[in-house]
Tab-separated table of C-alpha atoms in Angstrom:
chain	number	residue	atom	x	y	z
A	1	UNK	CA	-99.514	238.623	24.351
A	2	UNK	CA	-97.502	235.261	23.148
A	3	UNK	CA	-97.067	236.961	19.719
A	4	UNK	CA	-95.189	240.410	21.380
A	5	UNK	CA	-93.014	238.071	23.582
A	6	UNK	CA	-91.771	236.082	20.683
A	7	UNK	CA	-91.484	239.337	18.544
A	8	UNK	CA	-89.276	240.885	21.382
A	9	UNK	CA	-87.228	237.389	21.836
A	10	UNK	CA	-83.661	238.158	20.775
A	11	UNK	CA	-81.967	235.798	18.779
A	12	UNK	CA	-79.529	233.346	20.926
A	13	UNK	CA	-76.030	234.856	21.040
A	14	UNK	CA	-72.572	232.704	21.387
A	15	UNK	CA	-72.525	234.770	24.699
A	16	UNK	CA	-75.529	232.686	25.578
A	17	UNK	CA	-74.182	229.809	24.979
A	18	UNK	CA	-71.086	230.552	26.845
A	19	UNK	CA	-72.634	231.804	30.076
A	20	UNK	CA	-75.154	228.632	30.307
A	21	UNK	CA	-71.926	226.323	30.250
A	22	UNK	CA	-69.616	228.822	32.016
A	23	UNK	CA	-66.708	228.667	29.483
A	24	UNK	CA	-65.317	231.642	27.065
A	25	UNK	CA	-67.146	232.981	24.297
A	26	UNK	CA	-64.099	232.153	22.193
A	27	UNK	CA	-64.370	228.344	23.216
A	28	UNK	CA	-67.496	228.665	21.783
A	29	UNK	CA	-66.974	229.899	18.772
A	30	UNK	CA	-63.807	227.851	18.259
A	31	UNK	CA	-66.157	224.811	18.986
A	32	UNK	CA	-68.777	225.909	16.076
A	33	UNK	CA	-66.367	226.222	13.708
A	34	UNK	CA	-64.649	222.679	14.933
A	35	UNK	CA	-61.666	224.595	15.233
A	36	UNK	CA	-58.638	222.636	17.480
A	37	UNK	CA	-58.619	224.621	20.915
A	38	UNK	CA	-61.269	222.215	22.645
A	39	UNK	CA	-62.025	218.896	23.415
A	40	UNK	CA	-64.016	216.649	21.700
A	41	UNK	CA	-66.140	216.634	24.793
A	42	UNK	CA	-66.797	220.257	25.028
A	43	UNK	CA	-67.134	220.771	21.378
A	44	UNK	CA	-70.185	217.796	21.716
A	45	UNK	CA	-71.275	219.991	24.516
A	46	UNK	CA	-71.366	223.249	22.856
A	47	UNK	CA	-73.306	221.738	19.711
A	48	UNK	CA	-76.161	220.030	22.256
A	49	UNK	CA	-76.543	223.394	24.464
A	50	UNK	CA	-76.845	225.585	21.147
A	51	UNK	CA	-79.520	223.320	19.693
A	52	UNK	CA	-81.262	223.259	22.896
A	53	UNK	CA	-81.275	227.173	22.891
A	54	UNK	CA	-82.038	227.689	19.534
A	55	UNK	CA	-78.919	229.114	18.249
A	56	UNK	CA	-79.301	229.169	14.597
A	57	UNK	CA	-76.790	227.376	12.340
A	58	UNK	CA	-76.598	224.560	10.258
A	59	UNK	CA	-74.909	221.479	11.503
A	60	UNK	CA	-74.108	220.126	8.017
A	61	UNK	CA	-72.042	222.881	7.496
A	62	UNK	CA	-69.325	222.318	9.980
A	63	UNK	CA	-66.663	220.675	8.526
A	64	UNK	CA	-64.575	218.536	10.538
A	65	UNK	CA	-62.167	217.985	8.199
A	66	UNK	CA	-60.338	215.181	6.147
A	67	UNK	CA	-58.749	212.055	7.937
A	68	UNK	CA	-56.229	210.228	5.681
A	69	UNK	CA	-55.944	206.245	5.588
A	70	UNK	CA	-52.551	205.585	3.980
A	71	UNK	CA	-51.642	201.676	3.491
A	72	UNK	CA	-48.856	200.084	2.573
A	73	UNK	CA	-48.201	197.393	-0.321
A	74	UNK	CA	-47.907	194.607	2.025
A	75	UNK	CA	-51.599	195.355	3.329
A	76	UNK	CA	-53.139	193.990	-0.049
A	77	UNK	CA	-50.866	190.997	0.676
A	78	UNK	CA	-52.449	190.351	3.422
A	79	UNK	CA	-56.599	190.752	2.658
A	80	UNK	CA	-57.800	188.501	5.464
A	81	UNK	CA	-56.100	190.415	8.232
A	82	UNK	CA	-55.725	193.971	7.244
A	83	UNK	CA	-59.328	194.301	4.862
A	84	UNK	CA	-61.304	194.587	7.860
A	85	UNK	CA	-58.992	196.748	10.190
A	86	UNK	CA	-59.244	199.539	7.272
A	87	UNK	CA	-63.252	198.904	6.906
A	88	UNK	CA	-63.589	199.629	10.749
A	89	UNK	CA	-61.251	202.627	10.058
A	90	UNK	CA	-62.831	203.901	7.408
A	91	UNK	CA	-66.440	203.409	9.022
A	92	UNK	CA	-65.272	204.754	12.478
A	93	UNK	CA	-63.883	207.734	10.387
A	94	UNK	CA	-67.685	209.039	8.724
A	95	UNK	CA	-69.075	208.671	11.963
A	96	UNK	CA	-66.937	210.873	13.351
A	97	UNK	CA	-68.297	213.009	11.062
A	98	UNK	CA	-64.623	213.399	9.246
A	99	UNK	CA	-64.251	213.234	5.376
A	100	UNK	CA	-61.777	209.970	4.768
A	101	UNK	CA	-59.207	209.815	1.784
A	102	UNK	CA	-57.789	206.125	1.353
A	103	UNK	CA	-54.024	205.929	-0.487
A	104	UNK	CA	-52.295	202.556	-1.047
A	105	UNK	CA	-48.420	203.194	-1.476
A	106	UNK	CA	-45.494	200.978	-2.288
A	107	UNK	CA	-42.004	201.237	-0.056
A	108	UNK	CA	-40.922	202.684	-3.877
A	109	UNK	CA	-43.385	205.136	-3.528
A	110	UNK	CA	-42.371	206.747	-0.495
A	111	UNK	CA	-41.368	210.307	-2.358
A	112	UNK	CA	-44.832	210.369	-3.755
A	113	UNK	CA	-46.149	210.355	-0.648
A	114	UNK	CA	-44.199	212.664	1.166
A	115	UNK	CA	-46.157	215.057	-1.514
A	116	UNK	CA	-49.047	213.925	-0.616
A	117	UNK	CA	-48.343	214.700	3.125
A	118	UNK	CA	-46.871	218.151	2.016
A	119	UNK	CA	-49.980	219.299	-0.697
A	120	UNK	CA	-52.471	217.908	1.857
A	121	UNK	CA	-54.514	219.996	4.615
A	122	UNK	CA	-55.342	216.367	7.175
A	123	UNK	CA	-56.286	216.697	10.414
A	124	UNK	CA	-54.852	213.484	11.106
A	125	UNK	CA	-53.566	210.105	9.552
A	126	UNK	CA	-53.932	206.548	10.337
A	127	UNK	CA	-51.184	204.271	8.789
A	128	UNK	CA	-51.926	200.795	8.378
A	129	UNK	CA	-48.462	198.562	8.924
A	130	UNK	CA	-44.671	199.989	8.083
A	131	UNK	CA	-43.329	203.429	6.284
A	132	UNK	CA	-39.673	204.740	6.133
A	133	UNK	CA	-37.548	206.421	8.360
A	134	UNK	CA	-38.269	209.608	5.877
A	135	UNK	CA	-42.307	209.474	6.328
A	136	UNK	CA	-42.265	209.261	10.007
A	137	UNK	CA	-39.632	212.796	9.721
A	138	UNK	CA	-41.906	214.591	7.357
A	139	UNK	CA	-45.050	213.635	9.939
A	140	UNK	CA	-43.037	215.174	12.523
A	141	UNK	CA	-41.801	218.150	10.919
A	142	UNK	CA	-45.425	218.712	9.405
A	143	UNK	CA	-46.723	217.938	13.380
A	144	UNK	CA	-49.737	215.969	11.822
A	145	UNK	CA	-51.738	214.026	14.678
A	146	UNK	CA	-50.559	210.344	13.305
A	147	UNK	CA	-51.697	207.162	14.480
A	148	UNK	CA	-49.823	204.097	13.274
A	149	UNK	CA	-51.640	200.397	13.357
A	150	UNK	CA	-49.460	197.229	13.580
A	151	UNK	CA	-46.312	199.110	14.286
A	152	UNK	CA	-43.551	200.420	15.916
A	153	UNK	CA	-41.918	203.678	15.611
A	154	UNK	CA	-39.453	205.866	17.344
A	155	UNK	CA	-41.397	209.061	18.147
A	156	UNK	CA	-42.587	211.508	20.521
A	157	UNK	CA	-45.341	212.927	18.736
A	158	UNK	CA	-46.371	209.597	16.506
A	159	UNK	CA	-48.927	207.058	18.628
A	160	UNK	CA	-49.358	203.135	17.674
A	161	UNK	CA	-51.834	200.825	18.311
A	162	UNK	CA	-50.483	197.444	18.401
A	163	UNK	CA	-51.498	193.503	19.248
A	164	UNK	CA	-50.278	192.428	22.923
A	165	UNK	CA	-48.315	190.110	20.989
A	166	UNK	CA	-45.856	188.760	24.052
A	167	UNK	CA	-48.947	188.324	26.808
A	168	UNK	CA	-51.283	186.816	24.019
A	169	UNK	CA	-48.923	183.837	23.321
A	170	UNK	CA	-47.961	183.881	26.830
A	171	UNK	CA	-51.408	183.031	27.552
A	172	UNK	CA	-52.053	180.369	24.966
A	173	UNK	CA	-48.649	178.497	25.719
A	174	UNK	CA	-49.689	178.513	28.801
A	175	UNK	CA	-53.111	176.966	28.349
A	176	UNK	CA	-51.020	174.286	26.347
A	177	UNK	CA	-48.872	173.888	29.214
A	178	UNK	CA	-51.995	173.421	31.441
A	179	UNK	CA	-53.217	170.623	29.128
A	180	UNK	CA	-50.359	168.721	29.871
A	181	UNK	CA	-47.772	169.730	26.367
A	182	UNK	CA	-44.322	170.037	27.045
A	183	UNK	CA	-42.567	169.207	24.534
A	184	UNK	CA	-44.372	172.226	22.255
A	185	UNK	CA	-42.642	173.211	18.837
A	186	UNK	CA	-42.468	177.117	17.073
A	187	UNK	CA	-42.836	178.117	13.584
A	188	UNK	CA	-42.924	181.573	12.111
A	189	UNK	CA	-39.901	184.287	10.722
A	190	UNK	CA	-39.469	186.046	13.975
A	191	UNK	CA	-36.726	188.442	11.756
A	192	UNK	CA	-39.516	188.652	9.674
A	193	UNK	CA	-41.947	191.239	11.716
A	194	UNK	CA	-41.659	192.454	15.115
A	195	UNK	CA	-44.791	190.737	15.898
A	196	UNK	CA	-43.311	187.869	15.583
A	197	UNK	CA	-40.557	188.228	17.640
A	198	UNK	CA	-42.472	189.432	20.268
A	199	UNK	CA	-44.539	186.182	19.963
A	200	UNK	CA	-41.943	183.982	20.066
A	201	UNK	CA	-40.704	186.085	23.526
A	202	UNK	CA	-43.914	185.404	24.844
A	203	UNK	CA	-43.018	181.565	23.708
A	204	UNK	CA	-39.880	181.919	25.835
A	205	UNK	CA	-41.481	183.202	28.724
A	206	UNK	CA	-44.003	180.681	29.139
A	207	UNK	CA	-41.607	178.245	29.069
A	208	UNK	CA	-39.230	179.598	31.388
A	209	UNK	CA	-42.299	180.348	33.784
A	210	UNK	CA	-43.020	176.745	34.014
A	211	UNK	CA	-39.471	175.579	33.901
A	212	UNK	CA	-39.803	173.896	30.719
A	213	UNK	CA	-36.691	173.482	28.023
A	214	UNK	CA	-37.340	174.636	24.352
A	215	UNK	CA	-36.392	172.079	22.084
A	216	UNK	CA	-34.919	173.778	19.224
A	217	UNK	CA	-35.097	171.361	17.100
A	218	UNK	CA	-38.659	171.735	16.557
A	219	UNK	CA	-38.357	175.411	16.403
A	220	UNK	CA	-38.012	177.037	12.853
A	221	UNK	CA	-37.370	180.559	13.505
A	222	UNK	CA	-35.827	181.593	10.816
A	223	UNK	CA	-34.531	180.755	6.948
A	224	UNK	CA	-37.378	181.450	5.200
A	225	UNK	CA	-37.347	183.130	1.519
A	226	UNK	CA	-40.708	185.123	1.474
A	227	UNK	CA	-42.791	184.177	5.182
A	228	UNK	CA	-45.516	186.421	4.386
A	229	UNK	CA	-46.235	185.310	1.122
A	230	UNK	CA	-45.412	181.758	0.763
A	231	UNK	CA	-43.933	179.712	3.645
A	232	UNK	CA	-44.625	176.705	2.424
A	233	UNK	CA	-41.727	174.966	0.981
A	234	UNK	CA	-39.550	175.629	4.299
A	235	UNK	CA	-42.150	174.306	6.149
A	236	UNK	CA	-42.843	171.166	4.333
A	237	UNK	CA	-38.921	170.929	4.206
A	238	UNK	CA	-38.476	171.249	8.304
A	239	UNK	CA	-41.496	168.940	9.457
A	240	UNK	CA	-40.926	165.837	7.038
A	241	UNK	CA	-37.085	166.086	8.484
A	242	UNK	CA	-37.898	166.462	12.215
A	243	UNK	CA	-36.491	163.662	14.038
A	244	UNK	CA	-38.969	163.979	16.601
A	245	UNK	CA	-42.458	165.340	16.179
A	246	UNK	CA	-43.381	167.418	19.201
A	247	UNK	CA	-46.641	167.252	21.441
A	248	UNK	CA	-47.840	170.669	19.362
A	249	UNK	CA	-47.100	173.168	17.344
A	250	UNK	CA	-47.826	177.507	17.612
A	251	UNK	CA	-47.691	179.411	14.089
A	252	UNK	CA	-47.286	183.112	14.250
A	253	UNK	CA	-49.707	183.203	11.613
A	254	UNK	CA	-52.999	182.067	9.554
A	255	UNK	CA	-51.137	181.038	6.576
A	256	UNK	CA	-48.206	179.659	8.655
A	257	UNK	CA	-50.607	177.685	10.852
A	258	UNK	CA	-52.438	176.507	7.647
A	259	UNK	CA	-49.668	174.920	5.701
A	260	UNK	CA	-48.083	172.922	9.197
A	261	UNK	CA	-51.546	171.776	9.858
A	262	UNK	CA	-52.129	170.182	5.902
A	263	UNK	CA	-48.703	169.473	6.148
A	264	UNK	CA	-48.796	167.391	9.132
A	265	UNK	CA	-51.772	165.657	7.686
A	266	UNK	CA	-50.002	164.424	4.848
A	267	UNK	CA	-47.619	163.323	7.072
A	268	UNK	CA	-50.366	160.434	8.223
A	269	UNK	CA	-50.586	162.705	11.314
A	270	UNK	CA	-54.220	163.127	12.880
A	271	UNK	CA	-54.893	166.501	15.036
A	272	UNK	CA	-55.347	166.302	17.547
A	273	UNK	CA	-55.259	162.722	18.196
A	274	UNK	CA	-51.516	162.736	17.486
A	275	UNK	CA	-50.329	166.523	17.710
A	276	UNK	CA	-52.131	169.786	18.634
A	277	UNK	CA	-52.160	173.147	17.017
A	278	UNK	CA	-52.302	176.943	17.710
A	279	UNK	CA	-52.152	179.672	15.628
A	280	UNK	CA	-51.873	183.448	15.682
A	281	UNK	CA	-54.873	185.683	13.884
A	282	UNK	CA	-57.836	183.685	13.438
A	283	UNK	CA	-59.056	184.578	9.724
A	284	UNK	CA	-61.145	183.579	7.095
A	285	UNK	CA	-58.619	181.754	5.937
A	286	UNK	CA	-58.662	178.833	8.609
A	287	UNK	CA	-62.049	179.106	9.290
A	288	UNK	CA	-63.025	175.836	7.279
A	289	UNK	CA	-59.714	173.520	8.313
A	290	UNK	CA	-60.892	170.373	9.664
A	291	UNK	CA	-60.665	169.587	12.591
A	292	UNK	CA	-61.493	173.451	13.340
A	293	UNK	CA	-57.926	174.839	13.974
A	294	UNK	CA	-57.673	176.904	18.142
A	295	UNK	CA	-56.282	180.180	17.512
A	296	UNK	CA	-55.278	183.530	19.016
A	297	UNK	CA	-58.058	185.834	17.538
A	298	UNK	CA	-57.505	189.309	16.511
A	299	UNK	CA	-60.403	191.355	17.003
A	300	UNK	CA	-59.957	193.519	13.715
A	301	UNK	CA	-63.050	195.491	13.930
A	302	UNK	CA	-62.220	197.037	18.062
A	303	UNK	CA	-58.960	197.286	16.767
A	304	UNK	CA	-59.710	199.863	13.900
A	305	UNK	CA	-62.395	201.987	16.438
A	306	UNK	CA	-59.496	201.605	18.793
A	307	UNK	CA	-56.894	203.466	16.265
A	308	UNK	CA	-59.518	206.440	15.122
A	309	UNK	CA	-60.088	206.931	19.008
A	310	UNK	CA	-56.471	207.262	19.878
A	311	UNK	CA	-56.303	209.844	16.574
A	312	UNK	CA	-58.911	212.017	18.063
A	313	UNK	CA	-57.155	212.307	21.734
A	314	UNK	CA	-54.403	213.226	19.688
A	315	UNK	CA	-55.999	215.997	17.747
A	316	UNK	CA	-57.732	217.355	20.606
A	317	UNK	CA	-54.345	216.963	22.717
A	318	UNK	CA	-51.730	217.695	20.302
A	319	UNK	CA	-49.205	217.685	23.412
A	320	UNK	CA	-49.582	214.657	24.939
A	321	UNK	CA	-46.512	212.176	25.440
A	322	UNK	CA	-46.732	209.336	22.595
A	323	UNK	CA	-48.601	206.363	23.338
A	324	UNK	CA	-48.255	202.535	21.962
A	325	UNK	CA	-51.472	200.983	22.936
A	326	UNK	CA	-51.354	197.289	23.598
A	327	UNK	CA	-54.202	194.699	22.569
A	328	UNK	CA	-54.337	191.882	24.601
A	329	UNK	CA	-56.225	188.821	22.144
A	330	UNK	CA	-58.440	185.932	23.550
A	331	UNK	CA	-57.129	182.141	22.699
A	332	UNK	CA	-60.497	180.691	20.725
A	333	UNK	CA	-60.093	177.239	21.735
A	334	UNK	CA	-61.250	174.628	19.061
A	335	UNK	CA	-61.036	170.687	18.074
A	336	UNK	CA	-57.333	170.854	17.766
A	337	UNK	CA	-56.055	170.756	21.151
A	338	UNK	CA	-56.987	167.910	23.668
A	339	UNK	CA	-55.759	167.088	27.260
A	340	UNK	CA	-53.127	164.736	27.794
């Protein structure tokens, strides 16, 4: 009797499916074929109910389609920061199930990679740092889904995902403040980056929350040859001619933080005994400064998942007004700040 049921079982139909979930037979199908139409959440839906039924197709051969990484020179600058924002990318990407193609461009290279954008069938990119004004118009003319990480741009179709650069050193100032610093000094090119700038604004702001003066005498701001690369001689230049050494310092940067912190040692200066120290990133590359150096900490890893995330909203939303998502970063306080 089992054997005659079975034999007069029909197959399971994309009708089926689309009557148990009480959608359209065409969202379905579009969802099979991981066609744009339908969201993420009812293409997951779709796959679960059709396995459950026994709707016969093979998983493996749904393509999802390619997701491109495209960096920027600067990026390979910059290992300890930007290496593990593209590994969490790139990682994030595959288990999306999305085939991942990595380019590395130079600002000189910008022509080759508007061919790249025009000979190329992505379903989305994720740039890590800056491109040209031309890029970002080819993007929008091409409507590719686009995510950009550690940037700003001027689009309505374009989203960024960004450090909460302002509130972050807000917050650390602040816990500086709280210590009992006042008289707190500022290094790092804020014409440099806009993350600087809007680190030294959050600078401002605690200040002028607690009614505290900037002395800008221990501020260097700006007159610096190469920041990212090699700050080093205008920093060892400003602090050995500061008349007055303030309470502490906050570097916009690992490297920046690095150099004022050996520099200040060489000075005969002992942190924190004599000065405190804060810095912006919190990367391998201060990790074995002693005393251990307090720093704003990036979490690289979230903020990779939290750029292929915002590139699959805008895949499955293609309409959607442009977002710049903020990441607020936690102050990881070490041996270099003390009360006073």
């Amino acid at each position: 009797m089992d054997i005659e049921i079975r034999k007069k079982r029909k197959e399971v139909t994309l009708e089926d499916i689309a009557k148990k979930l009480n959608i359209s037979k065409n969202a379905v199908s579009v969802a099979l074929s991981n066609k744009p139409g339908v969201s993420e959440k009812t293409r997951q839906l779709v796959l679960q109910t059709a396995k459950e039924l026994g709707y016969k197709f093979k998983e493996k051969e749904i393509e999802k389609g390619t997701i491109g990484l495209i960096m920027t020179a600067n990026v390979l600058q910059d290992p300890y920061f930007f290496s593990a924002i593209v590994y969490s990318v790139e990682n994030e990407i595959r288990k999306k199930g999305f085939e991942f193609s990595l380019y590395c461009i130079s600002s000189e290279e910008e022509t080759s990679l508007d061919e790249i954008l025009s000979n190329s069938s992505f379903k989305g990119i994720i740039i890590v740092s800056s491109v040209g004004k031309s890029v970002i118009d080819k993007i929008e003319e091409m409507r590719i889904p686009t995510v950009i990480i550690d940037n700003l741009v001027e689009s309505d179709w374009i989203d960024t995902v960004n450090t909460d650069n302002r509130r972050s050193t807000k917050a650390a100032i602040t816990y500086l403040i709280s210590k009992g610093y006042k008289h707190i000094g500022f290094i790092g090119d804020i014409n440099h980056a806009i993350s600087y700038k809007e680190r030294w604004q959050g600078f401002v702001e605690a200040h002028e929350q607690f009614g505290l003066e900037i002395d800008k005498e221990v501020c260097k701001i700006e007159g610096f040859k190469d920041f990212s690369k090699n700050p080093e001689p205008e920093i060892q230049e400003f602090l050995r001619g500061l008349k007055k050494i303030p309470e502490a310092f906050f570097c916009v940067s690992d490297l920046s933080t690095l150099v004022t912190a050996n520099t200040l040692k060489d000075m005969g200066l002992q942190i924190p005994r004599d000065i405190a120290i804060v810095g912006f990133d919190d990367t391998e590359l201060v990790k074995h400064f002693k005393p251990s150096l307090s720093m704003i900490h990036i979490d690289r890893d979230y903020y990779g998942k939290r750029a292929v995330k915002q590139l699959l909203e805008r895949i499955d939303f293609p309409s959607k007004p442009a977002e710049d998502i903020r990441i607020f970063c936690r102050l990881n306080i070490r041996k270099s700040i003390k009360s006073i």
